[in-house]
mmCIF file of C-alpha atoms in Angstrom:
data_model
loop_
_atom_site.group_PDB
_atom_site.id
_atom_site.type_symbol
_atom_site.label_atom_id
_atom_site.label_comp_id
_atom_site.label_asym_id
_atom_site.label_seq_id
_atom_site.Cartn_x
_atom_site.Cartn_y
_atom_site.Cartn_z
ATOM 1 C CA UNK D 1 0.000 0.000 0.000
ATOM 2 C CA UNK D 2 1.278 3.430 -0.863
ATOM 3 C CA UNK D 3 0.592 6.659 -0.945
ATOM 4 C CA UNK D 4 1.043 9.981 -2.749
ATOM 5 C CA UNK D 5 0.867 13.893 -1.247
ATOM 6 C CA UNK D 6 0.619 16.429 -3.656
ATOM 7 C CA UNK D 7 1.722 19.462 -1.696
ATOM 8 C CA UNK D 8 0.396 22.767 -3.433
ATOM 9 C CA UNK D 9 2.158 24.790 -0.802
ATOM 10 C CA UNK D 10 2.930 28.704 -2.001
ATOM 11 C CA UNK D 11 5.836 28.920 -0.192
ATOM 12 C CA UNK D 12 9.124 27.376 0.298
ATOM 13 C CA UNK D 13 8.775 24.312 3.346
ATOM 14 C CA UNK D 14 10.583 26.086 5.719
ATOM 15 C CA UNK D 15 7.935 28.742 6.006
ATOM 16 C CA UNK D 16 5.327 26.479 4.682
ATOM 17 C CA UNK D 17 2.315 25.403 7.514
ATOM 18 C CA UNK D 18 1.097 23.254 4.671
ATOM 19 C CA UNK D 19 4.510 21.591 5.476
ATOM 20 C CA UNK D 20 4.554 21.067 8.759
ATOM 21 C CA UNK D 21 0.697 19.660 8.533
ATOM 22 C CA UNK D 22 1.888 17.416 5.629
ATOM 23 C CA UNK D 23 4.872 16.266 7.550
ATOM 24 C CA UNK D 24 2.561 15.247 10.887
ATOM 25 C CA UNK D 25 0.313 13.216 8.385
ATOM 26 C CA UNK D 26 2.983 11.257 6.530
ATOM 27 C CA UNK D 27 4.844 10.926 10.302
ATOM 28 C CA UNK D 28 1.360 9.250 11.206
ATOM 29 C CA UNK D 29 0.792 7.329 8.039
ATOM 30 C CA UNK D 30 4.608 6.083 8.803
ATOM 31 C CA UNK D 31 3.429 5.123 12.099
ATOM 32 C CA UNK D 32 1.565 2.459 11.041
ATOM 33 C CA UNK D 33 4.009 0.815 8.825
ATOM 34 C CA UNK D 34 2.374 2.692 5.196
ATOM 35 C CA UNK D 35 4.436 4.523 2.458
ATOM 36 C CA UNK D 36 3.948 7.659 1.741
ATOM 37 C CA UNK D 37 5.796 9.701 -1.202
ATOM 38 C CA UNK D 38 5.468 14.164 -1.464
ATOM 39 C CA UNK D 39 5.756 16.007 -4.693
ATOM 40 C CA UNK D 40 5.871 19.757 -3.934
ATOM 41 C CA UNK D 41 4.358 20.693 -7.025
ATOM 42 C CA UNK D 42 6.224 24.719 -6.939
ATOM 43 C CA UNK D 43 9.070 22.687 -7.769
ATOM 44 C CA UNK D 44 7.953 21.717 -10.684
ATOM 45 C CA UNK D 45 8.389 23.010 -14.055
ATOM 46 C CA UNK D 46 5.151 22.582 -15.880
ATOM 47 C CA UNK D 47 2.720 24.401 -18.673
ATOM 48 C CA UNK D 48 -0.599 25.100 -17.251
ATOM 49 C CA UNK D 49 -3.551 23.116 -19.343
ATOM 50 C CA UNK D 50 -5.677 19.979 -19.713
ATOM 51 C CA UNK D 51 -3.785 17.645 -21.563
ATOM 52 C CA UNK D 52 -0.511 15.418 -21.363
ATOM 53 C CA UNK D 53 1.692 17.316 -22.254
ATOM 54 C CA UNK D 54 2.846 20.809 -23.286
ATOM 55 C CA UNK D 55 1.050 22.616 -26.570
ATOM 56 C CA UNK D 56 4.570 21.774 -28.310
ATOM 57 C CA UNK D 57 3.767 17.997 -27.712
ATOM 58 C CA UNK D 58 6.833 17.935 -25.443
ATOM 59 C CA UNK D 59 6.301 15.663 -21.757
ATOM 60 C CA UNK D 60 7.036 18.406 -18.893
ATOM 61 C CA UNK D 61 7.317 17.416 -14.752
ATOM 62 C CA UNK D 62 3.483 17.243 -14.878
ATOM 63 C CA UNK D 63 3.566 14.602 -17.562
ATOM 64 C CA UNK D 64 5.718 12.675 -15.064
ATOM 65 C CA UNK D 65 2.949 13.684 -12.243
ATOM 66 C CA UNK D 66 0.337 11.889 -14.037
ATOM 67 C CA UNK D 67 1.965 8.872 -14.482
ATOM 68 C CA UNK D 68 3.436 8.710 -10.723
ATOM 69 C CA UNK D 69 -0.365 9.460 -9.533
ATOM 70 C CA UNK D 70 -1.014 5.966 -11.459
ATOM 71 C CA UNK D 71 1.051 4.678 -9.092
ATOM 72 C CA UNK D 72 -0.499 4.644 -6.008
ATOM 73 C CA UNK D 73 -3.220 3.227 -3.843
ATOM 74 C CA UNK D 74 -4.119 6.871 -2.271
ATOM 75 C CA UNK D 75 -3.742 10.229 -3.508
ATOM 76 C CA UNK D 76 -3.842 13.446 -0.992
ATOM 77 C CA UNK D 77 -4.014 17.079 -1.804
ATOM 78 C CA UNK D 78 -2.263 19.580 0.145
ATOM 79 C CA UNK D 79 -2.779 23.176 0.535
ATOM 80 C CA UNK D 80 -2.954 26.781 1.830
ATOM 81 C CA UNK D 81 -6.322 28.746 1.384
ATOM 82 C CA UNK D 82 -5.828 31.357 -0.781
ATOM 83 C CA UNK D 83 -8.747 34.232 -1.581
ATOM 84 C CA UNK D 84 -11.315 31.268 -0.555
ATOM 85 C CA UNK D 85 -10.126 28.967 -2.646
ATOM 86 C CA UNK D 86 -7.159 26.136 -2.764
ATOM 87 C CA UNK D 87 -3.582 27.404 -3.819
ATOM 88 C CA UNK D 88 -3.049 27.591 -8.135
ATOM 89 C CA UNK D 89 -0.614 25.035 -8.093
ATOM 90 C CA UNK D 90 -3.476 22.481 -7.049
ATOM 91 C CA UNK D 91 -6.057 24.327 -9.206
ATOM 92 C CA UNK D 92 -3.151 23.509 -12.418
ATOM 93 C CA UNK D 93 -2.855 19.950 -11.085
ATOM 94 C CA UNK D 94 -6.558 19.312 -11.699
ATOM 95 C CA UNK D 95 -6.374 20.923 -14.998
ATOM 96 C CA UNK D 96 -3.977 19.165 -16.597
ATOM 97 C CA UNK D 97 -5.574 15.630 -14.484
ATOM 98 C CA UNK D 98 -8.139 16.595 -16.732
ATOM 99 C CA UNK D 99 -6.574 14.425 -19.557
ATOM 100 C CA UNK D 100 -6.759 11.105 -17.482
ATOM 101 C CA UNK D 101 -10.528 11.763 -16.984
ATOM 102 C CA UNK D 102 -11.053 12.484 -21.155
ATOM 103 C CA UNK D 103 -8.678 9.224 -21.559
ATOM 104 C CA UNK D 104 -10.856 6.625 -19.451
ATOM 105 C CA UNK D 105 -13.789 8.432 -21.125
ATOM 106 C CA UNK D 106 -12.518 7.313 -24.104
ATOM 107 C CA UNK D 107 -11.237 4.067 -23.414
ATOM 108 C CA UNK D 108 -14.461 2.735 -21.134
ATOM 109 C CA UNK D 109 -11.521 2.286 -18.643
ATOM 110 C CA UNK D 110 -10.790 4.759 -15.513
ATOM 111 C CA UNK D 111 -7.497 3.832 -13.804
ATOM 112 C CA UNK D 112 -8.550 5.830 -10.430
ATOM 113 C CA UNK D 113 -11.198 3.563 -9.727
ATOM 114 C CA UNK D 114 -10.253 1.922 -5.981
ATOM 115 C CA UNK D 115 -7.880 4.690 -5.041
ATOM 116 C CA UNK D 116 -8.531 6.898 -2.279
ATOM 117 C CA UNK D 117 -8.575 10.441 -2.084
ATOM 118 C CA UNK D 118 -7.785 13.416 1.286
ATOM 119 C CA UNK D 119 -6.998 16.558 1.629
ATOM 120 C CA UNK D 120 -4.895 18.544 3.796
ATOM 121 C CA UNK D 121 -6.308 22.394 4.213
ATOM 122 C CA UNK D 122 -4.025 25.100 5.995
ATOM 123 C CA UNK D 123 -4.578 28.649 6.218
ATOM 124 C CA UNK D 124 -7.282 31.045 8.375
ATOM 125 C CA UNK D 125 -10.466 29.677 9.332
ATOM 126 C CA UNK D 126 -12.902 31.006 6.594
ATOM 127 C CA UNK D 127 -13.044 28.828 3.821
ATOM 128 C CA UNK D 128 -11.779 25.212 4.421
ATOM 129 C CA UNK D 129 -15.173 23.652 4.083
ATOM 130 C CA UNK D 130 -15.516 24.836 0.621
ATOM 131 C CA UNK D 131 -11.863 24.458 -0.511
ATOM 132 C CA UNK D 132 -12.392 21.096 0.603
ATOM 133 C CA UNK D 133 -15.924 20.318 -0.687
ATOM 134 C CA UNK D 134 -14.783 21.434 -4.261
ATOM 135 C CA UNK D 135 -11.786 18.992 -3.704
ATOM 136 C CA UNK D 136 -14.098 16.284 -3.003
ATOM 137 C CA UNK D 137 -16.233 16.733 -6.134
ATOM 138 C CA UNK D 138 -13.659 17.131 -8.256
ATOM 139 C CA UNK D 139 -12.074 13.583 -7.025
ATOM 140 C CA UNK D 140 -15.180 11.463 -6.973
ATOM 141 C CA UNK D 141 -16.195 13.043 -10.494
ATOM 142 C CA UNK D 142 -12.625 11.503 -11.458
ATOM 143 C CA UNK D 143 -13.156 8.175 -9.878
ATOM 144 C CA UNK D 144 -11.457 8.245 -6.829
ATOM 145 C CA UNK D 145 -13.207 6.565 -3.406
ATOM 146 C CA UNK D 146 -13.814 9.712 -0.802
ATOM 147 C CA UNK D 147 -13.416 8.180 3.296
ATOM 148 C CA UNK D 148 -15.503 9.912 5.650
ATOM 149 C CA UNK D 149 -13.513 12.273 7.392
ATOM 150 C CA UNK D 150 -11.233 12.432 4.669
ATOM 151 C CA UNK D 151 -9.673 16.233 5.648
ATOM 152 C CA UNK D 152 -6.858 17.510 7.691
ATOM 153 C CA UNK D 153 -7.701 20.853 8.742
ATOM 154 C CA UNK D 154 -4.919 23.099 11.054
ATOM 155 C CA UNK D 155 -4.392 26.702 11.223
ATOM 156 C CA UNK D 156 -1.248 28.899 11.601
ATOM 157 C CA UNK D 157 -0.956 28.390 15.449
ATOM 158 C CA UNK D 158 -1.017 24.870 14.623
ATOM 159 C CA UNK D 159 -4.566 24.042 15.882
ATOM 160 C CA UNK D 160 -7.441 22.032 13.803
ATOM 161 C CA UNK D 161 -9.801 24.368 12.105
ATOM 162 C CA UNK D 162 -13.043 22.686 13.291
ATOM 163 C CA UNK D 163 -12.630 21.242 16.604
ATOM 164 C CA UNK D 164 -9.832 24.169 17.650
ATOM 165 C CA UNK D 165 -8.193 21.098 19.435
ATOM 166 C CA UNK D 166 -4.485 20.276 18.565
ATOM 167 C CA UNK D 167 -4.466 18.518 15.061
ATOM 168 C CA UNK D 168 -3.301 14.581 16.134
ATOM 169 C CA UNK D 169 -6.418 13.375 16.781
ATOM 170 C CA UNK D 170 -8.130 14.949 13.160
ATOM 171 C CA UNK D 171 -5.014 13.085 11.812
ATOM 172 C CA UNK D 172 -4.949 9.638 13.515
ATOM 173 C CA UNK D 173 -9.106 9.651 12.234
ATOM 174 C CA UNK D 174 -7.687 10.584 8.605
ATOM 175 C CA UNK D 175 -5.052 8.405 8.111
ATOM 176 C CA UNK D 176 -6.920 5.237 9.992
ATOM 177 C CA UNK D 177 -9.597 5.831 7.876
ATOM 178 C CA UNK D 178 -7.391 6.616 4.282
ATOM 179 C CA UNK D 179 -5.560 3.113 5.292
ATOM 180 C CA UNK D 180 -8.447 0.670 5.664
ATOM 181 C CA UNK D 181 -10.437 2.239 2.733
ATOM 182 C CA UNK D 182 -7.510 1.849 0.546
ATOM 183 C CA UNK D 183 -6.616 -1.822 1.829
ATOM 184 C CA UNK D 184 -10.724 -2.439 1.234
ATOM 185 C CA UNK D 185 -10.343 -2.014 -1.934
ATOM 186 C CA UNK D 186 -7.236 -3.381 -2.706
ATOM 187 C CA UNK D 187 -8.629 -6.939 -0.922
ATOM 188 C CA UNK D 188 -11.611 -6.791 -3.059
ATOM 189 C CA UNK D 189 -10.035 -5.508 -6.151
ATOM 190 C CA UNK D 190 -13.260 -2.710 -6.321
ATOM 191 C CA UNK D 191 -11.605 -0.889 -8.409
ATOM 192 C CA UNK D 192 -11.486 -3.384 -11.534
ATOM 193 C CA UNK D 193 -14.830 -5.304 -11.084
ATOM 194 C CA UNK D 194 -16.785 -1.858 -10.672
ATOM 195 C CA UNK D 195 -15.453 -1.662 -14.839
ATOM 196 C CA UNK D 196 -14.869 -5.453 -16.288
ATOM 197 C CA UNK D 197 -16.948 -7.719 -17.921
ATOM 198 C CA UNK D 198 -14.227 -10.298 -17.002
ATOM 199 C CA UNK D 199 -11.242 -10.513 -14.804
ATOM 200 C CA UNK D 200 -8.341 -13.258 -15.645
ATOM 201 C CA UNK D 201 -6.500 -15.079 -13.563
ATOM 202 C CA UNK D 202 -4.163 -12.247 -12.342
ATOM 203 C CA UNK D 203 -6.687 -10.084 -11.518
ATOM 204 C CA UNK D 204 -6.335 -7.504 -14.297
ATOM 205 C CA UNK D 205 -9.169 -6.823 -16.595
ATOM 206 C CA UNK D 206 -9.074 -7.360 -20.542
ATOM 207 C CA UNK D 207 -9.854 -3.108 -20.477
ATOM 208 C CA UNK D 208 -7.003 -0.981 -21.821
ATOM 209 C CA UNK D 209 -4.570 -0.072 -18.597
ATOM 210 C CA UNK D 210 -3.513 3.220 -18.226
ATOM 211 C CA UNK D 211 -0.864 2.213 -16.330
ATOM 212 C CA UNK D 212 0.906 0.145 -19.051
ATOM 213 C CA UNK D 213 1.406 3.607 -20.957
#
C-alpha cells in the first residue's frame, strides 16, 4: 500500500504550515508501517492546461505527475487557502488531471477507480469547508473513493480548524480511515470489477490499462 501527497504549498517548506501539517500526516501514516511519497508541485516546471503534455507535444514534470499518480493506492491534496479557494498550483494539477478523466472516457476504462482520495487544508479559518468540498467533487467526479472524514484541517498556530483542538487526533481519524479504505479495496479488487466484464486469472481486466502507458 502506498501513498502519494501532492503538496500545493505557495511557499518554500521552511515557512510552509502546509509543510509542517503534511509532515505530521505522513509521520502518522509512517506510524503504522504505510508509504507515503510528497511532490511539492512549486518545484515543478510545468505548462498550465488539460492535456498530457505541453502545446509543443513535449512531456514536462506534470507529464511525469500523471503517471506517478497511477502509481499509487491513495492520492492526498495539500494546501494553503488562498482568496477562498485552494492554492493555483493544485487548481493547475486538476487541470492538466483533466486528460486522465477524457482518456478513461474514451477508453471505457478509468485507472482511479479503488484509489482513495484526502486533503490537507491550511490557512485562516474562513473557507476550508468549501476548498475542501470542491476537492471532493472534483475527485469522486474523477473516480477516486472519498473516506468519511477524509480532511486535515490546522491553522497557523497549529490548531485544527473545526474542533480548535491540537491537530493529532483529526489526523490519527484521517489516516486510519485513508488506510483501511484503501486496503478495502485493494482486498476486493473494487476498483477493476466496478469496470470489467471479465477478470483473468491475475486479476487484471481485458480493459485498456492506463498504467501500461
Amino acid at each position: 500500500m502506498k501513498f502519494l501527497v501532492l503538496n500545493g504549498s505557495l511557499t518554500p517548506p521552511e515557512e510552509s504550515n502546509t509543510q509542517k501539517v503534511v509532515d505530521r500526516v505522513i509521520a502518522e501514516f509512517n506510524r503504522h508501517g504505510v508509504e507515503v511519497n510528497e511532490i511539492v508541485l512549486r518545484d515543478l516546471s510545468f505548462e498550465p492546461g488539460v492535456d498530457r503534455v505541453r502545446r509543443d507535444g513535449v512531456a514536462d514534470d506534470m507529464t511525469w505527475v500523471l503517471k506517478e499518480i497511477l502509481k499509487y493506492d491513495g492520492i492526498i491534496f495539500a494546501t494553503p487557502i488562498w482568496w477562498g479557494t485552494y492554492s493555483s498550483y493544485i487548481q493547475a494539477l486538476m487541470e492538466r488531471m483533466g486528460y486522465i478523466d477524457d482518456w478513461g472516457i474514451k477508453n471505457n476504462f478509468n485507472p482511479h477507480y479503488g484509489k482513495t482520495f484526502g486533503i490537507i487544508v491550511s490557512g485562516s479559518d474562513d473557507g476550508w469547508q468549501a476548498t475542501a468540498a470542491k476537492a471532493f467533487g472534483f475527485a469522486s467526479y474523477l473516480g477516486f473513493t472519498v473516506p468519511p472524514d477524509a480532511f486535515v484541517s490546522a491553522v497557523d498556530d497549529g490548531m485544527d480548524i473545526k474542533s480548535r483542538k491540537d491537530p493529532d487526533d483529526v489526523i490519527d481519524i484521517f489516516v486510519r480511515n485513508q488506510i483501511m479504505w484503501a486496503k478495502a479495496m485493494i482486498d476486493t479488487k473494487v476498483g477493476l470489477l466496478s469496470q470489467a466484464d471479465e477478470i483473468d486469472r491475475t486479476g487484471y481486466t481485458s480493459a485498456p490499462s492506463f498504467r501500461k502507458n
